[in-house]
Amino acid sequence: MSSLEKKYPHVEVDLKKLRHNIDAVVKICREQGIGIAGVVKGFNGIPEALPLYQECGCTSIASSRLEHIEDARIMGLEGPFMAIRIPMESEIPDLVRLADISLNSEITVLEAINEECKRQGRTHKVILMADLGDLREGFWDVEDLVKAAVYVEKRLERVTLLGVGTNLGCYGSINATPEKMEELINRAKAVEKVIGRRLDIISGGGTTSFPLVIEHKMPGRINHLRMGEGIALGKDLEDLWGLDMSFLNKDVFTLRAEIIEIKDKPSYPAGEIFVDCFGNKGVYIDRGIRKRAILGVGKVDFSLDSQLEPRLQGLEVLGSSSDHLIVDVQDCKEELKVGDILEFGLRYSTMVFLTGSKYVRLEIKR
Ligand SMILES: *Cc1c(COP(=O)(O)O)cnc(C)c1O
């Protein structure tokens, strides 16, 4: 930790608003027999937020990063904890020590988990992933999935087969439709037929599968989702899916940054246009002289300035460099000056980068 008495930039996390969102999502899903793994990787597992996921009845706390699960354990949370990035072979000792459940897609890794369980005197549960077209993790062929399931069921004495799952709308931009869910259920049935018992969990995906729940189109046998964005932000479902998400707080996270320069300047750069500081050719529209503010926060902190949403009317994010954010404030009704603080709502990428930046203070609102 640095010794700077620094106030800005900071990201405020409103725990009451977050609690409301977790409660709301858990309740809607519970009514349809769906358990929720509360995914905390999107805000880098901010420790103060972790207990809420347990208190609000998530069936597990989940992250792609074992560090977050370790933090939750150190805080004394009970879990269960789910590791949702298919494990690296090199992290299996930590995985077995920290996580109760993991998503998996490689037989050699499953075997290594079993060996590590023996070493540590523990057991571990797994959900086998089926790739239904999004082309990220998971078995592509049904036969391979079934083979792996039988292997876990019959050969791995310390690893329990909890169920099957899938992931959609991450790499391949594949939409979660009732048909995709039926495909997953059919894969589960193929497994069940061979192992001769019903699987506990069929995990239908993340936030991108939540619209099916809201629209009452989720097939009955899907009984588990792993949700991050749709709880913490709830923005994508409204903006991209056009769903009414008014039952969620969209302002759990707020970035506050300080104005360090405010001047009237031309909107079009003067001189020969080459590339910006990241090697990109900028696009600039000549709108004449405009009042613009520079804020003390930059790409190092949020990566994508287009995913910052100014809260004040009449502001427009123009662009950024590593350490500067440039905002057009010409149309803002308020009289802004150097030293003023501007607020921004976050989206997934800005949430994940800002909460992970060592230059951005976290402000926990209880
Ligand atoms: C990140 C992740 C999730 C949660 O995604 P959201 O879009 O934030 O709900 C679920 N499952 C897996 C495997 C993930 O990696």
Short mmCIF file of C-alpha atoms and ligand atoms in Angstrom, two decimals:
data_model
loop_
_atom_site.label_atom_id
_atom_site.label_comp_id
_atom_site.label_asym_id
_atom_site.label_seq_id
_atom_site.Cartn_x
_atom_site.Cartn_y
_atom_site.Cartn_z
CA MET A 1 0.00 0.00 0.00
CA SER A 2 1.21 3.48 -0.77
CA SER A 3 1.33 6.20 1.85
CA LEU A 4 -0.32 8.82 -0.35
CA GLU A 5 -3.32 10.50 1.26
CA LYS A 6 -5.14 10.10 -1.94
CA LYS A 7 -8.89 10.63 -2.29
CA TYR A 8 -9.40 10.33 -6.04
CA PRO A 9 -9.90 8.48 -8.23
CA HIS A 10 -11.98 6.08 -6.24
CA VAL A 11 -14.63 3.49 -6.91
CA GLU A 12 -17.51 3.40 -4.48
CA VAL A 13 -19.25 0.10 -3.88
CA ASP A 14 -22.68 0.48 -2.32
CA LEU A 15 -23.21 -2.71 -0.33
CA LYS A 16 -26.90 -2.05 0.38
CA LYS A 17 -27.60 -1.70 -3.32
CA LEU A 18 -25.58 -4.80 -4.08
CA ARG A 19 -27.46 -6.76 -1.42
CA HIS A 20 -30.74 -5.73 -2.99
CA ASN A 21 -29.57 -7.02 -6.37
CA ILE A 22 -28.37 -10.36 -5.03
CA ASP A 23 -31.63 -10.81 -3.11
CA ALA A 24 -33.73 -10.00 -6.16
CA VAL A 25 -31.89 -12.36 -8.54
CA VAL A 26 -31.73 -15.20 -6.01
CA LYS A 27 -35.46 -14.88 -5.35
CA ILE A 28 -36.51 -14.86 -9.03
CA CYS A 29 -34.35 -17.89 -9.71
CA ARG A 30 -35.40 -19.75 -6.59
CA GLU A 31 -39.04 -19.46 -7.67
CA GLN A 32 -38.07 -21.43 -10.77
CA GLY A 33 -35.99 -23.99 -8.90
CA ILE A 34 -32.68 -22.46 -9.96
CA GLY A 35 -29.76 -22.07 -7.57
CA ILE A 36 -27.29 -19.23 -8.06
CA ALA A 37 -23.52 -19.31 -7.89
CA GLY A 38 -22.66 -15.71 -7.04
CA VAL A 39 -19.75 -14.81 -9.32
CA VAL A 40 -17.42 -12.21 -7.79
CA LYS A 41 -14.58 -12.04 -10.33
CA GLY A 42 -16.08 -9.02 -12.12
CA PHE A 43 -15.11 -6.75 -9.23
CA ASN A 44 -11.96 -8.64 -8.30
CA GLY A 45 -13.66 -10.27 -5.33
CA ILE A 46 -13.76 -7.13 -3.16
CA PRO A 47 -13.69 -8.81 0.28
CA GLU A 48 -16.39 -6.59 1.85
CA ALA A 49 -18.86 -7.74 -0.80
CA LEU A 50 -18.27 -11.46 -0.37
CA PRO A 51 -20.39 -12.15 2.75
CA LEU A 52 -23.47 -10.70 1.03
CA TYR A 53 -23.48 -13.50 -1.51
CA GLN A 54 -23.59 -16.05 1.26
CA GLU A 55 -26.14 -14.15 3.37
CA CYS A 56 -28.52 -13.69 0.45
CA GLY A 57 -28.75 -17.40 -0.24
CA CYS A 58 -26.45 -18.01 -3.19
CA THR A 59 -25.79 -21.74 -3.31
CA SER A 60 -22.08 -20.99 -3.71
CA ILE A 61 -19.61 -18.14 -4.06
CA ALA A 62 -17.79 -18.44 -7.36
CA SER A 63 -14.74 -16.98 -9.03
CA SER A 64 -12.30 -17.67 -11.80
CA ARG A 65 -9.48 -16.57 -9.48
CA LEU A 66 -8.55 -18.68 -6.49
CA GLU A 67 -7.28 -15.53 -4.75
CA HIS A 68 -10.90 -14.44 -4.27
CA ILE A 69 -11.86 -17.77 -2.78
CA GLU A 70 -8.86 -17.64 -0.48
CA ASP A 71 -9.92 -14.17 0.71
CA ALA A 72 -13.42 -15.48 1.41
CA ARG A 73 -11.98 -18.39 3.41
CA ILE A 74 -9.70 -16.08 5.38
CA MET A 75 -12.79 -14.01 6.23
CA GLY A 76 -14.32 -17.14 7.69
CA LEU A 77 -17.07 -17.60 5.11
CA GLU A 78 -18.34 -21.13 4.89
CA GLY A 79 -18.86 -21.52 1.20
CA PRO A 80 -19.30 -23.73 -0.69
CA PHE A 81 -16.84 -22.15 -3.10
CA MET A 82 -16.84 -22.78 -6.81
CA ALA A 83 -13.87 -22.31 -9.13
CA ILE A 84 -15.30 -21.37 -12.51
CA ARG A 85 -12.23 -21.11 -14.68
CA ILE A 86 -11.30 -24.64 -15.64
CA PRO A 87 -8.21 -25.23 -13.50
CA MET A 88 -4.57 -24.89 -14.47
CA GLU A 89 -2.69 -28.08 -13.67
CA SER A 90 -0.23 -25.97 -11.74
CA GLU A 91 -2.90 -24.62 -9.38
CA ILE A 92 -4.47 -27.94 -8.41
CA PRO A 93 -2.99 -28.02 -4.89
CA ASP A 94 -4.57 -24.61 -4.22
CA LEU A 95 -7.77 -25.59 -6.00
CA VAL A 96 -8.25 -28.66 -3.83
CA ARG A 97 -7.36 -26.71 -0.69
CA LEU A 98 -9.68 -23.78 -1.41
CA ALA A 99 -12.55 -24.75 -3.71
CA ASP A 100 -15.31 -27.27 -3.01
CA ILE A 101 -16.50 -27.40 -6.61
CA SER A 102 -14.88 -26.70 -9.97
CA LEU A 103 -15.81 -26.64 -13.63
CA ASN A 104 -13.72 -29.04 -15.72
CA SER A 105 -13.08 -30.19 -19.26
CA GLU A 106 -9.83 -32.21 -19.22
CA ILE A 107 -9.49 -35.80 -18.06
CA THR A 108 -5.83 -35.45 -17.09
CA VAL A 109 -6.75 -32.53 -14.84
CA LEU A 110 -9.59 -34.50 -13.24
CA GLU A 111 -7.17 -37.30 -12.55
CA ALA A 112 -4.67 -34.88 -11.02
CA ILE A 113 -7.42 -33.39 -8.82
CA ASN A 114 -8.19 -36.87 -7.53
CA GLU A 115 -4.52 -37.51 -6.74
CA GLU A 116 -4.22 -34.17 -4.95
CA CYS A 117 -7.38 -34.95 -2.95
CA LYS A 118 -5.70 -38.14 -1.73
CA ARG A 119 -2.61 -36.16 -0.75
CA GLN A 120 -4.64 -33.59 1.18
CA GLY A 121 -7.20 -36.01 2.55
CA ARG A 122 -10.03 -34.10 0.91
CA THR A 123 -12.82 -34.60 -1.58
CA HIS A 124 -13.89 -32.38 -4.48
CA LYS A 125 -16.97 -31.97 -6.67
CA VAL A 126 -16.92 -31.27 -10.38
CA ILE A 127 -19.24 -29.98 -13.05
CA LEU A 128 -18.21 -31.14 -16.53
CA MET A 129 -18.51 -28.48 -19.19
CA ALA A 130 -20.14 -28.99 -22.57
CA ASP A 131 -19.21 -26.60 -25.37
CA LEU A 132 -22.45 -25.90 -27.22
CA GLY A 133 -20.91 -23.62 -29.82
CA ASP A 134 -19.49 -20.64 -27.98
CA LEU A 135 -16.03 -22.19 -28.47
CA ARG A 136 -14.62 -21.54 -25.06
CA GLU A 137 -14.27 -24.35 -22.49
CA GLY A 138 -16.00 -27.71 -22.62
CA PHE A 139 -16.23 -31.07 -24.36
CA TRP A 140 -17.37 -30.69 -27.95
CA ASP A 141 -18.50 -34.28 -28.61
CA VAL A 142 -21.20 -35.89 -26.49
CA GLU A 143 -19.21 -39.15 -26.42
CA ASP A 144 -16.18 -37.39 -24.90
CA LEU A 145 -18.36 -35.77 -22.25
CA VAL A 146 -19.98 -39.08 -21.39
CA LYS A 147 -16.60 -40.83 -21.29
CA ALA A 148 -15.24 -38.22 -18.88
CA ALA A 149 -18.36 -38.46 -16.73
CA VAL A 150 -18.08 -42.24 -16.48
CA TYR A 151 -14.40 -41.90 -15.66
CA VAL A 152 -15.12 -39.52 -12.77
CA GLU A 153 -18.05 -41.60 -11.58
CA LYS A 154 -16.34 -44.99 -11.65
CA ARG A 155 -12.63 -44.35 -11.30
CA LEU A 156 -12.05 -41.25 -9.22
CA GLU A 157 -12.88 -42.18 -5.67
CA ARG A 158 -12.35 -38.68 -4.25
CA VAL A 159 -13.97 -36.65 -6.99
CA THR A 160 -17.77 -36.51 -7.19
CA LEU A 161 -19.60 -35.80 -10.41
CA LEU A 162 -22.05 -33.04 -9.49
CA GLY A 163 -23.40 -32.34 -12.94
CA VAL A 164 -22.85 -30.78 -16.33
CA GLY A 165 -22.78 -27.16 -17.41
CA THR A 166 -22.18 -24.84 -20.30
CA ASN A 167 -21.08 -21.32 -21.02
CA LEU A 168 -22.56 -19.11 -23.73
CA GLY A 169 -22.15 -15.57 -24.96
CA CYS A 170 -18.51 -15.24 -23.95
CA TYR A 171 -16.18 -15.92 -26.87
CA GLY A 172 -18.40 -17.01 -29.72
CA SER A 173 -21.22 -14.56 -28.91
CA ILE A 174 -23.70 -17.43 -29.00
CA ASN A 175 -27.09 -16.56 -27.56
CA ALA A 176 -28.61 -18.69 -24.79
CA THR A 177 -31.84 -19.95 -26.34
CA PRO A 178 -34.29 -22.56 -25.05
CA GLU A 179 -32.89 -24.82 -27.82
CA LYS A 180 -29.33 -24.48 -26.49
CA MET A 181 -30.60 -25.32 -23.00
CA GLU A 182 -32.35 -28.41 -24.41
CA GLU A 183 -29.05 -29.43 -26.02
CA LEU A 184 -27.42 -29.20 -22.60
CA ILE A 185 -30.22 -31.21 -20.99
CA ASN A 186 -29.82 -33.86 -23.69
CA ARG A 187 -26.13 -34.10 -22.90
CA ALA A 188 -27.00 -34.46 -19.22
CA LYS A 189 -29.45 -37.22 -20.10
CA ALA A 190 -26.81 -39.03 -22.13
CA VAL A 191 -24.55 -38.95 -19.09
CA GLU A 192 -27.35 -40.04 -16.75
CA LYS A 193 -28.23 -42.98 -18.96
CA VAL A 194 -24.71 -44.34 -18.75
CA ILE A 195 -23.99 -43.67 -15.08
CA GLY A 196 -27.48 -44.82 -14.06
CA ARG A 197 -28.43 -41.93 -11.81
CA ARG A 198 -29.74 -38.39 -11.99
CA LEU A 199 -27.24 -35.53 -11.95
CA ASP A 200 -27.64 -32.97 -9.17
CA ILE A 201 -26.83 -29.93 -11.25
CA ILE A 202 -27.39 -28.78 -14.79
CA SER A 203 -25.73 -25.37 -14.93
CA GLY A 204 -27.14 -23.34 -17.79
CA GLY A 205 -24.56 -20.56 -17.96
CA GLY A 206 -24.03 -17.04 -16.66
CA THR A 207 -25.88 -13.76 -16.94
CA THR A 208 -26.47 -14.33 -20.64
CA SER A 209 -28.81 -17.20 -19.73
CA PHE A 210 -30.78 -15.14 -17.19
CA PRO A 211 -33.17 -13.64 -19.81
CA LEU A 212 -34.67 -17.13 -20.18
CA VAL A 213 -35.53 -17.08 -16.47
CA ILE A 214 -37.07 -13.63 -16.62
CA GLU A 215 -39.12 -14.57 -19.67
CA HIS A 216 -40.16 -17.92 -18.14
CA LYS A 217 -38.57 -19.81 -21.01
CA MET A 218 -35.97 -21.74 -19.07
CA PRO A 219 -36.50 -25.49 -19.48
CA GLY A 220 -37.35 -27.15 -16.17
CA ARG A 221 -34.27 -29.27 -15.74
CA ILE A 222 -31.85 -26.34 -15.76
CA ASN A 223 -31.44 -25.80 -12.03
CA HIS A 224 -28.29 -23.70 -11.73
CA LEU A 225 -26.80 -20.46 -13.10
CA ARG A 226 -23.52 -18.71 -12.34
CA MET A 227 -24.16 -14.98 -12.26
CA GLY A 228 -21.82 -12.02 -12.02
CA GLU A 229 -22.66 -9.04 -14.22
CA GLY A 230 -26.41 -9.49 -13.97
CA ILE A 231 -26.20 -9.07 -10.20
CA ALA A 232 -23.48 -6.46 -9.81
CA LEU A 233 -24.46 -4.19 -12.72
CA GLY A 234 -27.55 -5.47 -14.52
CA LYS A 235 -26.74 -3.24 -17.49
CA ASP A 236 -26.13 -5.64 -20.34
CA LEU A 237 -29.54 -7.27 -20.02
CA GLU A 238 -31.23 -3.90 -20.30
CA ASP A 239 -29.05 -2.31 -22.98
CA LEU A 240 -28.25 -5.35 -25.14
CA TRP A 241 -31.26 -7.61 -24.51
CA GLY A 242 -33.82 -4.85 -24.05
CA LEU A 243 -35.17 -6.43 -20.87
CA ASP A 244 -36.81 -4.45 -18.11
CA MET A 245 -34.27 -4.67 -15.30
CA SER A 246 -35.78 -1.87 -13.26
CA PHE A 247 -35.91 -4.20 -10.25
CA LEU A 248 -32.10 -3.95 -10.00
CA ASN A 249 -29.90 -1.08 -8.83
CA LYS A 250 -27.71 -0.01 -11.75
CA ASP A 251 -25.52 2.17 -9.53
CA VAL A 252 -23.86 -0.28 -7.17
CA PHE A 253 -20.51 0.95 -8.54
CA THR A 254 -19.51 4.59 -9.01
CA LEU A 255 -16.21 6.00 -10.23
CA ARG A 256 -15.32 9.43 -8.90
CA ALA A 257 -12.49 11.34 -10.55
CA GLU A 258 -11.15 14.87 -10.20
CA ILE A 259 -10.97 17.62 -12.80
CA ILE A 260 -7.34 18.70 -13.27
CA GLU A 261 -7.81 21.03 -16.25
CA ILE A 262 -10.84 22.74 -17.75
CA LYS A 263 -10.46 24.90 -20.86
CA ASP A 264 -12.10 25.91 -24.10
CA LYS A 265 -10.19 24.22 -26.92
CA PRO A 266 -10.73 23.24 -30.53
CA SER A 267 -12.33 19.82 -30.91
CA TYR A 268 -10.08 18.98 -33.87
CA PRO A 269 -6.35 18.42 -33.24
CA ALA A 270 -3.99 20.99 -34.77
CA GLY A 271 -1.21 19.64 -36.99
CA GLU A 272 -0.47 16.49 -38.93
CA ILE A 273 -2.60 13.61 -37.55
CA PHE A 274 -0.54 10.44 -37.03
CA VAL A 275 -1.30 7.95 -34.22
CA ASP A 276 -2.30 8.36 -30.55
CA CYS A 277 -0.24 7.13 -27.58
CA PHE A 278 -1.47 3.55 -28.07
CA GLY A 279 -0.66 3.45 -31.76
CA ASN A 280 -4.25 3.88 -32.91
CA LYS A 281 -5.34 6.30 -35.55
CA GLY A 282 -7.78 8.60 -33.77
CA VAL A 283 -11.05 9.80 -35.25
CA TYR A 284 -11.85 13.43 -34.44
CA ILE A 285 -14.92 15.43 -35.34
CA ASP A 286 -14.58 19.15 -35.77
CA ARG A 287 -17.29 20.73 -33.64
CA GLY A 288 -15.50 24.01 -33.18
CA ILE A 289 -14.34 25.35 -29.84
CA ARG A 290 -15.69 23.30 -26.93
CA LYS A 291 -15.28 23.36 -23.16
CA ARG A 292 -13.49 20.22 -22.06
CA ALA A 293 -12.27 18.85 -18.78
CA ILE A 294 -9.31 16.58 -18.11
CA LEU A 295 -9.64 14.18 -15.16
CA GLY A 296 -6.95 12.45 -13.17
CA VAL A 297 -7.66 8.86 -14.17
CA GLY A 298 -6.72 6.95 -17.32
CA LYS A 299 -6.58 3.85 -19.44
CA VAL A 300 -4.20 2.22 -16.96
CA ASP A 301 -7.17 2.25 -14.56
CA PHE A 302 -10.19 1.55 -16.77
CA SER A 303 -8.85 0.41 -20.14
CA LEU A 304 -11.98 1.32 -22.13
CA ASP A 305 -13.20 4.89 -21.81
CA SER A 306 -16.26 4.09 -23.91
CA GLN A 307 -17.54 1.99 -21.01
CA LEU A 308 -17.63 4.89 -18.58
CA GLU A 309 -21.07 6.43 -18.19
CA PRO A 310 -21.08 10.04 -16.97
CA ARG A 311 -23.81 10.57 -14.37
CA LEU A 312 -24.14 14.30 -14.97
CA GLN A 313 -26.30 15.37 -17.93
CA GLY A 314 -24.49 16.92 -20.88
CA LEU A 315 -21.13 15.21 -20.48
CA GLU A 316 -19.47 13.19 -23.20
CA VAL A 317 -16.34 11.10 -22.82
CA LEU A 318 -14.04 12.08 -25.69
CA GLY A 319 -11.13 9.79 -25.07
CA SER A 320 -8.22 9.00 -22.82
CA SER A 321 -4.54 8.27 -22.55
CA SER A 322 -2.79 6.18 -19.89
CA ASP A 323 -3.37 8.68 -17.11
CA HIS A 324 -5.80 11.29 -18.46
CA LEU A 325 -9.51 11.17 -19.22
CA ILE A 326 -10.88 13.86 -21.52
CA VAL A 327 -14.55 14.82 -21.24
CA ASP A 328 -16.56 17.32 -23.29
CA VAL A 329 -18.46 19.42 -20.75
CA GLN A 330 -19.74 22.15 -23.09
CA ASP A 331 -23.40 21.12 -22.73
CA CYS A 332 -23.31 20.63 -18.98
CA LYS A 333 -25.63 22.96 -17.05
CA GLU A 334 -23.39 23.01 -13.99
CA GLU A 335 -20.52 25.45 -13.60
CA LEU A 336 -17.59 23.05 -13.44
CA LYS A 337 -14.12 24.04 -12.24
CA VAL A 338 -10.73 22.53 -11.48
CA GLY A 339 -10.94 20.39 -8.35
CA ASP A 340 -14.55 19.32 -8.97
CA ILE A 341 -15.39 15.65 -8.87
CA LEU A 342 -17.28 13.89 -11.67
CA GLU A 343 -19.13 10.61 -11.26
CA PHE A 344 -19.38 7.74 -13.72
CA GLY A 345 -21.35 4.52 -13.79
CA LEU A 346 -19.45 1.41 -14.79
CA ARG A 347 -19.93 -1.45 -17.18
CA TYR A 348 -18.30 -4.87 -17.01
CA SER A 349 -14.89 -3.97 -18.42
CA THR A 350 -14.53 -0.71 -16.51
CA MET A 351 -15.69 -2.47 -13.32
CA VAL A 352 -13.14 -5.25 -13.68
CA PHE A 353 -10.25 -2.93 -14.54
CA LEU A 354 -11.00 -0.15 -12.04
CA THR A 355 -11.51 -2.49 -9.09
CA GLY A 356 -8.23 -4.16 -10.03
CA SER A 357 -6.19 -0.98 -10.42
CA LYS A 358 -3.78 -0.32 -7.61
CA TYR A 359 -4.11 3.40 -8.30
CA VAL A 360 -7.85 3.49 -7.61
CA ARG A 361 -9.02 3.56 -4.01
CA LEU A 362 -12.03 1.52 -3.02
CA GLU A 363 -14.68 3.25 -0.98
CA ILE A 364 -17.08 0.86 0.70
CA LYS A 365 -20.51 2.33 1.40
CA ARG A 366 -22.35 0.30 4.04
C1 LIG B 1 -17.42 -15.25 -15.66
C2 LIG B 1 -18.15 -16.52 -15.71
C3 LIG B 1 -19.49 -16.55 -15.32
C4 LIG B 1 -20.26 -15.33 -14.92
O1 LIG B 1 -20.42 -14.46 -16.02
P1 LIG B 1 -21.38 -13.18 -15.92
O2 LIG B 1 -21.57 -12.79 -17.32
O3 LIG B 1 -20.63 -12.15 -15.13
O4 LIG B 1 -22.62 -13.60 -15.26
C5 LIG B 1 -20.12 -17.78 -15.32
N1 LIG B 1 -19.48 -18.90 -15.70
C6 LIG B 1 -18.20 -18.90 -16.08
C7 LIG B 1 -17.56 -20.17 -16.50
C8 LIG B 1 -17.48 -17.71 -16.12
O5 LIG B 1 -16.21 -17.71 -16.50
#
